Amino acid sequence: MATTDIEPGSSQRLDTDTRETVVTVVRHAVLLTWSVIVLFPLYWLASMSLKPPSEVNALPPDWIFLPTVYNYIQLLQNPDFIAAFTNSLVMVSASVVLVLLIGVPAAYVLSRYDVPMERDVLVWILSSRMLPPIAVVLPFFIVYRELNLFDTRIGMIFMYVSINLSLVIWVMKAFFDGIPETLEEAARVDGATRFQGFRKVVLPAAKPGIFSVAIISFIFAWIELLFGLMLTSFEAVPVTLFVYSFIGSRSIEWGMLAAASMSMIVPVAIFLVAVNRYLAAGLSFGVVLKE
Amino acid sequence: MSSPTQTQTEPTRETGETRVARLQGVWNEYLPVWFTAPMVLVMVLITFFPGAYNLYLSLIDEPTLNVFQAEFVGLSNFEAAFTLAGATHSLVITLTLVASALLLETVLGFGLAALVAGVDSDRLQSFYRILFIIPMAVAPVSLATIGRIMLNSEVGIIPYLIETTTPFAAPAFLSEMPLLTVILLDTWNWTPFMFIIFYAGLSSVPETLLEASRVDGAPLWRRYVHVIIPYMKPVVFVATLIRMIDLFRTFGVVYGLTQGGPGTATQLVSINIYEQMFINVQTTVAAAIAVVYLVMVIAICNIVIAKVGFKGVWD
């Protein structure tokens, strides 16, 4: 087979070879270009956060400089920053746990049981995300004042849950759909109850989905500005608001602003890199079932 | 057997056990109810309540919680909302932002995903994949920071690079082309979301399908048009739908970058509502705009769902 193939096919082979080389070169040229587009702003932000105040705005820029952690020390000595960062960490983490506790079981039911008007229920759930937050926040602003939930962590946690619930249900429903029902049925034949089947068979199988939906929920809550802007004033201020207050001020301390922004980006970036293996599988909305 | 101690303890233990068993039975039998009840509660609170409350606010004169004290003014708040200077303008630029950013992000995300999925080396592939999702970690507020630092006409690096390496004068991004700047920044920020979903979809195209078309000698583009893209339709639909919904929510990056300005150049509907509410303290007018916006967004989403549909997504 191979010997007969070489003679007549050789010129054609060369053709496909050169074409493949061209494709590979173009491919990597485009990918490298996009890498630069992705990295340059991040590099620039990081370098500004590490420059001493005298060099921050130098033009032409000091491409080579002695990095200093001056801005980060300033930031860490600011009690407002520490408070806002802690607030965000606590509120966002709590909201992710809560939204998973509420959303994952609901998604399981939507996947496994005959829910009446299932499609309408799914669209209704998604419609909660269609509400522009600015339209949602006004009623909550007024009611929170009455219920003493204004400027509290509990109040903010609830709002963060509200942003993410629909996404958790959509992604997890698709994920459960991809897990064969025979797995639980086998467990039930062995005497497990429905709940045990869910907890011991389905949940472990859905781990990649849960990981990725957790990280996505974390990101969406972590980056949220509007709810913090309107529903907090002092006690429960999230870190987005702290960064924003820098931008709003008249004379901008660029180095500090860059450092504060980096402090928001780095933890999430580390998270993303850590779960990146699951992310692709988890965000596939039920279309990807291998891996 | 019939000793008094036994007869006393046995029934209580039995009822104890049966009670646990009965509770377990109820728990398992009504599992769907327990599992969905918290979700339904939260969903009702976050959908019906804001909708109804906004509608109520938009119909009264002064905001009050007490329905009996409220003075209903008919549609005058809506009249004010529509005659407000810049009402249609903010709608037009919102739609411009949503449409152009969505198109850019979908095309770029798909292109990049296809290119990365075709990389031979597994290591290199996962390197690109990790790198390309990083911008998703950047909050709109931080993105506004980056934009302000890098595009600043006096101290920004990008105008400086344009001036020194090309013969062109650098545009003043934030004052001359603010909306385009917002669109490009959003594209930088959220193309990763499309990229990762499309990448997942592409790597799920069954080998057998690809193999078959390869044996037929179909060139690469033909394989995309006839095999891969049709297979990817559901993924593309869900991804663009979710991204479109989120684009309608855009607030943070614009607020941090331009605060709706200069003038009203980037005054999205969400910024407009915010200003009516907190700067002009026209709560009821703000509620009227919110109601109109709400109805519009939900209508657009429903049209998209009905037209393109769930077909092939889950059934």
Coordinates of C-alpha atoms in Angstrom, one line a residue:
Chain A
M1 CA 0.0 0.0 0.0
A2 CA 2.7 2.5 1.0
T3 CA 5.0 1.6 -1.8
T4 CA 2.4 2.0 -4.5
D5 CA 1.4 5.3 -3.0
I6 CA 4.7 7.1 -3.2
E7 CA 5.2 7.3 -7.0
P8 CA 2.0 8.9 -8.3
G9 CA 1.2 10.8 -5.1
S10 CA 4.5 12.5 -4.4
S11 CA 3.9 15.8 -6.2
Q12 CA 0.5 16.1 -4.7
R13 CA 2.0 15.3 -1.3
L14 CA 4.4 18.1 -1.7
D15 CA 1.5 20.4 -2.4
T16 CA -0.4 19.5 0.7
D17 CA 2.8 19.8 2.7
T18 CA 3.5 23.4 1.6
R19 CA -0.1 24.3 2.1
E20 CA 0.0 22.8 5.6
T21 CA 3.2 24.8 6.4
V22 CA 1.5 28.0 5.2
V23 CA -1.5 27.2 7.3
T24 CA 0.6 26.6 10.4
V25 CA 2.6 29.8 9.9
V26 CA -0.6 31.9 9.5
R27 CA -2.2 30.1 12.4
H28 CA 0.7 30.9 14.8
A29 CA 1.0 34.4 13.5
V30 CA -2.6 35.1 14.3
L31 CA -2.4 33.4 17.7
L32 CA 0.7 35.3 18.6
T33 CA -0.8 38.6 17.6
W34 CA -3.8 37.9 19.8
S35 CA -1.5 36.8 22.7
V36 CA 0.2 40.2 22.4
I37 CA -3.2 41.9 22.4
V38 CA -4.2 40.0 25.5
L39 CA -0.9 40.4 27.4
F40 CA 0.2 43.9 26.6
P41 CA -2.6 45.7 28.6
L42 CA -2.0 43.3 31.5
Y43 CA 1.7 43.8 31.4
W44 CA 1.3 47.5 31.2
L45 CA -1.0 47.6 34.2
A46 CA 1.4 45.3 36.2
S47 CA 4.4 47.4 35.3
M48 CA 2.7 50.6 36.3
S49 CA 1.8 49.1 39.6
L50 CA 5.5 48.3 40.1
K51 CA 6.9 51.7 39.1
P52 CA 7.9 54.3 41.6
P53 CA 5.6 57.4 41.5
S54 CA 8.2 59.4 39.6
E55 CA 8.3 57.0 36.7
V56 CA 4.7 56.1 36.4
N57 CA 3.8 58.7 33.8
A58 CA 7.2 59.1 32.1
L59 CA 7.0 59.4 28.3
P60 CA 8.9 57.9 26.6
P61 CA 8.2 55.1 29.0
D62 CA 11.0 53.6 31.1
W63 CA 10.9 50.1 29.6
I64 CA 13.6 49.1 32.0
F65 CA 13.0 50.1 35.6
L66 CA 13.7 48.8 39.1
P67 CA 10.4 47.4 40.3
T68 CA 9.2 48.5 43.6
V69 CA 6.3 47.3 45.8
Y70 CA 5.8 50.8 47.1
N71 CA 2.3 51.0 45.6
Y72 CA 1.2 47.7 47.1
I73 CA 2.5 48.6 50.5
Q74 CA 0.6 51.9 50.3
L75 CA -2.5 49.8 49.4
L76 CA -2.1 47.3 52.2
Q77 CA -1.7 50.1 54.7
N78 CA -5.1 51.5 53.6
P79 CA -7.7 50.2 56.0
D80 CA -10.4 51.0 53.5
F81 CA -8.8 48.7 50.9
I82 CA -8.4 45.8 53.4
A83 CA -12.1 46.2 54.5
A84 CA -13.4 46.3 50.9
F85 CA -11.2 43.4 49.8
T86 CA -12.4 41.3 52.8
N87 CA -16.0 42.3 52.2
S88 CA -15.8 41.1 48.6
L89 CA -14.1 37.9 49.5
V90 CA -16.6 37.0 52.2
M91 CA -19.7 38.2 50.3
V92 CA -18.7 36.6 47.0
S93 CA -17.7 33.3 48.4
A94 CA -20.8 33.0 50.5
S95 CA -23.0 33.9 47.5
V96 CA -21.3 31.2 45.4
V97 CA -21.9 28.5 48.1
L98 CA -25.5 29.6 48.4
V99 CA -26.2 29.8 44.7
L100 CA -24.8 26.3 44.2
L101 CA -26.9 25.0 47.1
I102 CA -30.0 26.5 45.5
G103 CA -29.3 26.1 41.9
V104 CA -27.7 22.6 41.6
P105 CA -30.6 20.6 43.1
A106 CA -33.1 22.7 41.1
A107 CA -31.1 21.9 37.9
Y108 CA -31.2 18.2 38.8
V109 CA -34.9 18.2 39.1
L110 CA -35.3 20.1 35.7
S111 CA -33.0 17.4 34.2
R112 CA -34.5 14.3 35.7
Y113 CA -38.2 14.9 36.3
D114 CA -41.1 15.7 34.0
V115 CA -41.4 19.3 34.9
P116 CA -44.6 20.9 33.5
M117 CA -43.9 23.5 30.9
E118 CA -40.2 22.9 31.2
R119 CA -39.2 25.1 28.4
D120 CA -41.1 28.1 29.8
V121 CA -39.6 27.5 33.2
L122 CA -36.2 27.6 31.7
V123 CA -36.9 30.8 29.8
W124 CA -38.4 32.3 32.9
I125 CA -35.2 31.4 34.8
L126 CA -33.1 33.0 32.1
S127 CA -35.3 36.0 32.1
S128 CA -34.0 36.9 35.5
R129 CA -30.7 37.6 33.8
M130 CA -32.4 39.7 31.1
L131 CA -33.5 42.2 33.7
P132 CA -31.0 44.9 33.6
P133 CA -29.5 45.2 37.1
I134 CA -30.2 48.9 37.1
A135 CA -33.9 48.0 36.8
V136 CA -33.6 45.4 39.5
V137 CA -31.7 47.5 42.0
L138 CA -34.2 50.3 42.4
P139 CA -36.9 48.2 44.1
F140 CA -34.3 46.5 46.2
F141 CA -32.8 49.8 47.2
I142 CA -36.1 51.0 48.6
V143 CA -37.1 47.8 50.2
Y144 CA -33.6 47.2 51.7
R145 CA -33.9 50.6 53.4
E146 CA -37.2 49.5 55.0
L147 CA -35.9 46.1 56.0
N148 CA -32.5 47.3 57.3
L149 CA -30.7 45.3 54.7
F150 CA -29.1 48.4 53.1
D151 CA -25.3 48.3 53.4
T152 CA -25.2 44.8 54.9
R153 CA -23.3 41.8 53.7
I154 CA -26.5 39.7 53.8
G155 CA -28.2 42.1 51.4
M156 CA -25.3 42.0 49.0
I157 CA -25.0 38.2 49.1
F158 CA -28.6 37.9 48.1
M159 CA -28.0 40.2 45.1
Y160 CA -25.0 38.3 44.0
V161 CA -27.1 35.1 44.2
S162 CA -29.6 36.7 42.0
I163 CA -27.1 37.5 39.3
N164 CA -25.8 33.9 39.1
L165 CA -28.8 31.6 39.8
S166 CA -29.9 31.4 36.2
L167 CA -26.5 30.6 34.8
V168 CA -26.0 27.9 37.5
I169 CA -29.3 26.3 36.6
W170 CA -28.7 26.5 32.8
V171 CA -25.2 25.1 32.8
M172 CA -25.9 22.4 35.4
K173 CA -29.2 21.3 33.8
A174 CA -27.3 20.7 30.6
F175 CA -24.5 18.9 32.5
F176 CA -27.0 16.6 34.3
D177 CA -28.6 15.8 31.0
G178 CA -25.3 14.5 29.8
I179 CA -24.9 12.1 32.7
P180 CA -26.6 8.8 31.9
E181 CA -29.6 8.1 34.1
T182 CA -28.7 4.4 34.2
L183 CA -26.0 5.2 36.7
E184 CA -28.6 6.3 39.4
E185 CA -31.0 3.5 38.4
A186 CA -28.2 1.0 39.1
A187 CA -27.7 2.7 42.5
R188 CA -31.4 2.5 43.3
V189 CA -31.5 -1.1 42.4
D190 CA -28.8 -1.6 45.0
G191 CA -31.2 0.0 47.6
A192 CA -30.1 3.6 47.5
T193 CA -32.8 6.3 47.8
R194 CA -33.3 9.0 45.2
F195 CA -31.4 11.5 47.4
Q196 CA -28.6 9.1 47.9
G197 CA -28.4 8.5 44.2
F198 CA -28.1 12.2 43.7
R199 CA -25.6 12.8 46.4
K200 CA -23.3 9.7 45.8
V201 CA -23.6 9.1 42.1
V202 CA -24.8 12.2 40.2
L203 CA -22.9 14.9 42.1
P204 CA -19.5 13.4 41.8
A205 CA -20.0 12.8 38.1
A206 CA -21.0 16.5 37.7
K207 CA -17.9 17.8 39.4
P208 CA -16.3 19.5 36.3
G209 CA -19.6 21.4 35.7
I210 CA -19.9 22.4 39.4
F211 CA -16.3 23.7 39.4
S212 CA -16.7 25.8 36.3
V213 CA -20.0 27.2 37.2
A214 CA -18.6 28.1 40.6
I215 CA -15.7 30.0 39.1
I216 CA -17.9 31.8 36.6
S217 CA -20.4 32.7 39.4
F218 CA -17.4 33.9 41.4
I219 CA -16.2 36.1 38.6
F220 CA -19.6 37.6 37.9
A221 CA -20.1 38.5 41.5
W222 CA -16.5 39.7 42.0
I223 CA -16.7 42.2 39.1
E224 CA -20.1 43.6 40.0
L225 CA -20.1 47.3 40.5
L226 CA -23.7 48.6 40.3
F227 CA -25.1 46.7 43.3
G228 CA -22.3 47.9 45.5
L229 CA -22.7 51.4 44.2
M230 CA -26.3 51.5 45.1
L231 CA -26.9 49.1 48.0
T232 CA -23.8 49.9 50.2
S233 CA -22.4 53.0 51.7
F234 CA -19.7 52.1 54.2
E235 CA -20.0 48.7 56.0
A236 CA -20.4 46.3 53.0
V237 CA -18.5 48.1 50.3
P238 CA -17.0 45.7 47.8
V239 CA -13.6 46.1 46.3
T240 CA -14.9 47.2 42.9
L241 CA -16.2 50.3 44.6
F242 CA -12.9 50.9 46.2
V243 CA -11.2 50.8 42.8
Y244 CA -13.8 53.0 41.3
S245 CA -13.4 55.6 44.0
F246 CA -9.8 56.0 42.8
I247 CA -11.0 56.6 39.2
G248 CA -13.5 59.1 40.4
S249 CA -11.1 61.2 42.4
R250 CA -9.8 64.3 40.8
S251 CA -6.1 63.8 40.8
I252 CA -5.5 60.2 40.0
E253 CA -2.7 58.3 41.7
W254 CA -2.0 56.1 38.7
G255 CA 0.4 53.7 40.5
M256 CA -2.0 53.1 43.3
L257 CA -4.9 52.7 40.9
A258 CA -2.9 50.1 38.9
A259 CA -2.0 48.2 42.1
A260 CA -5.6 48.2 43.3
S261 CA -6.7 46.9 39.9
M262 CA -4.0 44.2 39.9
S263 CA -5.2 43.1 43.3
M264 CA -8.6 42.4 41.8
I265 CA -7.3 40.6 38.7
V266 CA -4.6 38.3 40.2
P267 CA -6.7 36.1 42.5
V268 CA -9.3 35.5 39.7
A269 CA -6.6 34.9 37.1
I270 CA -5.0 32.3 39.4
F271 CA -8.5 30.6 39.9
L272 CA -9.1 30.6 36.1
V273 CA -5.7 29.0 35.4
A274 CA -6.3 26.4 38.1
V275 CA -9.7 25.2 36.8
N276 CA -9.0 25.8 33.1
R277 CA -9.0 22.1 32.5
Y278 CA -12.6 21.8 33.7
L279 CA -13.8 25.1 32.3
A280 CA -14.0 24.0 28.7
A281 CA -16.0 20.9 29.7
G282 CA -18.2 22.8 32.2
L283 CA -19.3 25.6 30.0
S284 CA -20.3 23.5 27.1
F285 CA -24.1 23.6 27.8
G286 CA -24.5 19.9 27.4
V287 CA -23.0 19.7 23.9
V288 CA -19.6 18.5 25.0
L289 CA -19.7 15.3 26.9
K290 CA -16.3 13.8 26.4
E291 CA -13.1 14.5 28.3
Chain B
M1 CA -40.9 -11.0 76.1
S2 CA -43.7 -9.3 78.0
S3 CA -41.5 -7.9 80.7
P4 CA -42.6 -4.3 81.5
T5 CA -39.3 -2.7 80.6
Q6 CA -39.3 -4.2 77.2
T7 CA -42.9 -3.3 76.4
Q8 CA -42.1 0.3 77.4
T9 CA -39.0 0.8 75.4
E10 CA -40.0 -1.2 72.3
P11 CA -42.9 0.9 71.1
T12 CA -41.1 4.2 71.5
R13 CA -38.1 2.9 69.6
E14 CA -40.3 1.6 66.9
T15 CA -42.2 4.8 66.5
G16 CA -38.9 6.6 66.5
E17 CA -37.7 4.5 63.7
T18 CA -40.9 4.6 61.8
R19 CA -40.9 8.4 62.2
V20 CA -37.4 8.6 60.7
A21 CA -38.4 6.2 58.0
R22 CA -41.6 8.1 57.3
L23 CA -39.7 11.4 57.1
Q24 CA -37.2 9.8 54.8
G25 CA -40.1 8.6 52.7
V26 CA -41.6 12.1 52.5
W27 CA -38.1 13.6 51.8
N28 CA -37.5 11.2 48.9
E29 CA -41.1 11.2 47.5
Y30 CA -41.3 14.9 47.4
L31 CA -37.7 15.4 46.4
P32 CA -38.5 17.6 43.4
V33 CA -40.5 20.0 45.7
W34 CA -37.7 20.4 48.3
F35 CA -35.1 20.7 45.5
T36 CA -36.9 23.4 43.6
A37 CA -38.6 25.4 46.4
P38 CA -35.7 27.6 47.3
M39 CA -35.0 28.3 43.6
V40 CA -38.7 29.2 43.0
L41 CA -38.7 31.5 46.0
V42 CA -35.6 33.4 44.9
M43 CA -36.7 33.5 41.3
V44 CA -40.1 35.0 42.3
L45 CA -38.3 37.6 44.4
I46 CA -35.8 38.6 41.7
T47 CA -38.2 38.6 38.7
F48 CA -41.8 39.3 39.7
F49 CA -40.9 41.7 42.5
P50 CA -38.7 44.1 40.7
G51 CA -40.9 44.0 37.6
A52 CA -44.1 44.7 39.6
Y53 CA -42.4 47.3 41.8
N54 CA -40.9 49.2 38.9
L55 CA -44.3 49.2 37.2
Y56 CA -45.9 50.5 40.4
L57 CA -43.2 53.2 40.8
S58 CA -43.6 54.3 37.2
L59 CA -47.3 55.0 37.7
I60 CA -47.1 57.2 40.8
D61 CA -46.0 60.7 41.6
E62 CA -43.7 60.3 44.6
P63 CA -42.0 57.1 45.6
T64 CA -43.7 55.5 48.7
L65 CA -44.0 52.0 49.9
N66 CA -47.5 52.5 51.1
V67 CA -49.8 51.8 48.1
F68 CA -52.7 53.8 49.8
Q69 CA -50.7 56.9 50.1
A70 CA -49.4 56.8 46.5
E71 CA -50.8 59.3 44.1
F72 CA -51.2 57.6 40.7
V73 CA -50.4 59.8 37.8
G74 CA -51.2 57.6 34.8
L75 CA -48.6 57.5 32.1
S76 CA -47.1 60.9 32.8
N77 CA -43.8 59.4 33.9
F78 CA -43.6 57.5 30.7
E79 CA -44.3 60.7 28.8
A80 CA -41.4 62.4 30.7
A81 CA -39.2 59.4 30.0
F82 CA -39.8 59.5 26.3
T83 CA -39.6 63.3 25.9
L84 CA -36.4 63.4 28.0
A85 CA -33.5 64.7 26.0
G86 CA -31.4 61.8 24.7
A87 CA -33.9 59.1 25.4
T88 CA -33.8 57.7 21.9
H89 CA -30.1 58.5 21.6
S90 CA -29.3 56.3 24.6
L91 CA -31.4 53.5 23.1
V92 CA -29.6 53.7 19.8
I93 CA -26.1 53.7 21.3
T94 CA -27.1 50.8 23.6
L95 CA -28.2 48.8 20.6
T96 CA -25.1 49.8 18.6
L97 CA -22.9 48.6 21.5
V98 CA -24.8 45.3 21.8
A99 CA -24.9 44.5 18.1
S100 CA -21.3 45.4 17.3
A101 CA -19.6 43.9 20.4
L102 CA -21.7 40.7 19.9
L103 CA -20.7 40.4 16.3
L104 CA -17.0 41.1 17.0
E105 CA -16.8 38.7 20.0
T106 CA -18.6 35.9 18.2
V107 CA -16.5 36.1 15.1
L108 CA -13.2 36.6 17.0
G109 CA -14.1 33.9 19.6
F110 CA -15.0 31.4 16.9
G111 CA -11.9 32.2 14.8
L112 CA -9.5 31.9 17.7
A113 CA -11.2 28.7 19.0
A114 CA -10.8 27.1 15.5
L115 CA -7.2 28.2 15.3
V116 CA -6.3 26.9 18.8
A117 CA -8.2 23.7 18.3
G118 CA -6.1 23.0 15.2
V119 CA -2.7 23.4 17.0
D120 CA -0.8 20.2 16.8
S121 CA 1.0 20.2 20.1
D122 CA -1.2 19.5 23.2
R123 CA 1.1 21.7 25.4
L124 CA 0.9 24.7 23.1
Q125 CA -2.8 24.2 22.8
S126 CA -3.3 24.4 26.5
F127 CA -0.9 27.3 26.7
Y128 CA -3.0 29.4 24.3
R129 CA -6.2 28.2 25.9
I130 CA -5.1 29.4 29.4
L131 CA -3.7 32.7 28.0
F132 CA -6.8 33.5 26.0
I133 CA -9.2 33.2 28.9
I134 CA -7.3 35.5 31.2
P135 CA -9.0 38.8 30.2
M136 CA -12.2 37.3 31.6
A137 CA -10.6 37.8 35.1
V138 CA -10.6 41.6 34.5
A139 CA -13.4 43.4 36.2
P140 CA -15.1 46.2 34.2
V141 CA -13.8 48.7 36.8
S142 CA -10.2 47.4 36.2
L143 CA -10.8 47.5 32.5
A144 CA -11.8 51.1 32.8
T145 CA -8.6 51.6 34.7
I146 CA -6.5 50.0 32.0
G147 CA -8.4 52.1 29.4
R148 CA -7.8 55.3 31.3
I149 CA -4.1 54.6 31.8
M150 CA -3.3 53.4 28.4
L151 CA -5.5 55.6 26.2
N152 CA -4.9 58.9 28.1
S153 CA -4.0 61.5 25.5
E154 CA -1.3 63.0 27.6
V155 CA 0.4 60.1 29.4
G156 CA -1.1 57.0 27.7
I157 CA 1.2 54.5 26.0
I158 CA -1.1 53.7 23.1
P159 CA -1.3 57.3 21.7
Y160 CA 2.4 57.5 22.3
L161 CA 3.1 54.3 20.3
I162 CA 0.9 55.5 17.5
E163 CA 2.6 58.9 17.4
T164 CA 6.1 57.5 17.4
T165 CA 5.8 54.4 15.2
T166 CA 3.3 55.6 12.6
P167 CA 3.0 58.8 10.6
F168 CA -0.6 59.3 11.9
A169 CA -1.7 61.5 14.7
A170 CA -3.2 59.5 17.6
P171 CA -6.9 60.0 18.0
A172 CA -8.1 61.2 21.4
F173 CA -9.8 57.9 22.2
L174 CA -12.0 58.9 25.1
S175 CA -13.1 62.2 23.8
E176 CA -13.4 61.7 20.0
M177 CA -14.5 58.0 19.7
P178 CA -15.7 57.0 23.2
L179 CA -18.3 54.5 22.0
L180 CA -15.9 52.7 19.7
T181 CA -13.4 52.6 22.5
V182 CA -16.0 51.0 24.8
I183 CA -16.8 48.4 22.1
L184 CA -13.2 47.5 21.6
L185 CA -12.5 47.3 25.4
D186 CA -15.6 45.1 25.8
T187 CA -14.3 42.9 23.0
W188 CA -11.0 42.5 24.6
N189 CA -12.7 41.7 27.9
W190 CA -15.3 39.2 26.8
T191 CA -14.1 37.5 23.6
P192 CA -12.6 34.9 26.0
F193 CA -16.1 33.9 27.1
M194 CA -17.0 33.1 23.5
F195 CA -13.6 31.6 22.9
I196 CA -13.8 29.0 25.7
I197 CA -17.4 27.9 24.9
F198 CA -16.6 27.6 21.2
Y199 CA -13.4 25.8 22.0
A200 CA -15.3 23.3 24.1
G201 CA -17.9 22.9 21.3
L202 CA -15.2 22.4 18.6
S203 CA -13.3 19.7 20.6
S204 CA -16.6 17.8 21.0
V205 CA -17.2 17.4 17.2
P206 CA -17.2 13.6 16.9
E207 CA -14.0 12.3 15.2
T208 CA -16.1 10.0 13.0
L209 CA -17.8 13.0 11.4
L210 CA -14.5 14.7 10.6
E211 CA -12.9 11.4 9.5
A212 CA -15.7 10.8 7.0
S213 CA -15.4 14.2 5.4
R214 CA -11.6 13.9 5.4
V215 CA -11.9 10.6 3.5
D216 CA -14.2 12.3 1.0
G217 CA -11.3 14.7 0.4
A218 CA -13.3 17.8 1.5
P219 CA -11.0 20.8 2.0
L220 CA -10.8 22.5 5.3
W221 CA -13.3 25.3 4.7
R222 CA -15.8 22.9 3.3
R223 CA -15.5 20.8 6.4
Y224 CA -16.3 23.9 8.5
V225 CA -19.3 24.9 6.4
H226 CA -20.9 21.5 6.0
V227 CA -19.9 19.6 9.1
I228 CA -18.4 21.6 11.9
I229 CA -20.6 24.8 11.9
P230 CA -23.9 22.9 11.6
Y231 CA -22.8 20.7 14.5
M232 CA -21.9 23.8 16.5
K233 CA -25.2 25.6 16.0
P234 CA -26.6 24.9 19.5
V235 CA -23.4 26.0 21.1
V236 CA -23.2 29.2 19.1
F237 CA -26.9 29.9 19.9
V238 CA -26.6 29.5 23.6
A239 CA -23.3 31.4 23.8
T240 CA -24.5 34.4 21.8
L241 CA -27.8 34.5 23.6
I242 CA -26.1 34.7 27.0
R243 CA -23.5 37.2 25.8
M244 CA -26.2 39.4 24.3
I245 CA -28.2 39.4 27.5
D246 CA -25.1 40.4 29.4
L247 CA -24.2 43.2 26.9
F248 CA -27.6 44.8 27.7
R249 CA -26.4 45.0 31.3
T250 CA -23.2 46.9 30.5
F251 CA -22.6 49.5 33.1
G252 CA -19.3 49.3 35.0
V253 CA -16.8 49.8 32.2
V254 CA -18.7 52.8 30.8
Y255 CA -19.2 54.3 34.3
G256 CA -15.6 53.9 35.1
L257 CA -14.3 55.1 31.7
T258 CA -16.5 58.0 30.7
Q259 CA -19.4 58.2 33.1
G260 CA -21.6 58.4 30.0
G261 CA -19.7 61.2 28.4
P262 CA -18.3 63.2 26.9
G263 CA -21.7 64.9 26.7
T264 CA -24.0 62.0 26.2
A265 CA -21.8 60.0 23.7
T266 CA -21.7 56.9 25.8
Q267 CA -24.9 57.4 27.8
L268 CA -26.3 53.8 27.6
V269 CA -29.8 53.2 28.9
S270 CA -28.4 51.8 32.1
I271 CA -26.3 54.9 32.7
N272 CA -29.3 57.1 31.8
I273 CA -31.5 55.3 34.4
Y274 CA -28.8 55.6 37.0
E275 CA -28.4 59.4 36.4
Q276 CA -32.2 60.0 36.5
M277 CA -32.3 58.1 39.8
F278 CA -29.3 59.3 41.7
I279 CA -28.3 62.6 40.2
N280 CA -31.6 64.1 39.1
V281 CA -33.5 62.2 41.9
Q282 CA -36.4 61.5 39.5
T283 CA -37.1 58.1 40.9
T284 CA -40.4 57.5 39.2
V285 CA -39.2 58.7 35.8
A286 CA -36.2 56.4 36.2
A287 CA -38.6 53.5 37.0
A288 CA -40.6 54.3 33.8
I289 CA -37.4 54.1 31.7
A290 CA -36.5 50.9 33.5
V291 CA -39.9 49.4 32.7
V292 CA -39.6 50.3 29.0
Y293 CA -36.1 48.9 28.8
L294 CA -37.1 45.8 30.6
V295 CA -39.9 45.1 28.3
M296 CA -37.7 45.8 25.3
V297 CA -34.8 43.5 26.4
I298 CA -37.2 40.6 27.3
A299 CA -39.0 41.1 23.9
I300 CA -35.7 41.0 22.0
C301 CA -34.5 37.9 23.8
N302 CA -37.8 36.1 23.3
I303 CA -37.8 36.9 19.6
V304 CA -34.3 35.5 19.3
I305 CA -35.3 32.4 21.2
A306 CA -38.5 31.9 19.2
K307 CA -36.7 32.6 15.8
V308 CA -33.5 30.7 16.3
G309 CA -35.1 28.6 19.0
F310 CA -34.1 25.8 21.3
K311 CA -34.2 23.5 18.3
G312 CA -31.2 21.2 18.6
V313 CA -30.1 22.7 21.9
W314 CA -31.7 20.2 24.2
D315 CA -34.2 18.2 22.1

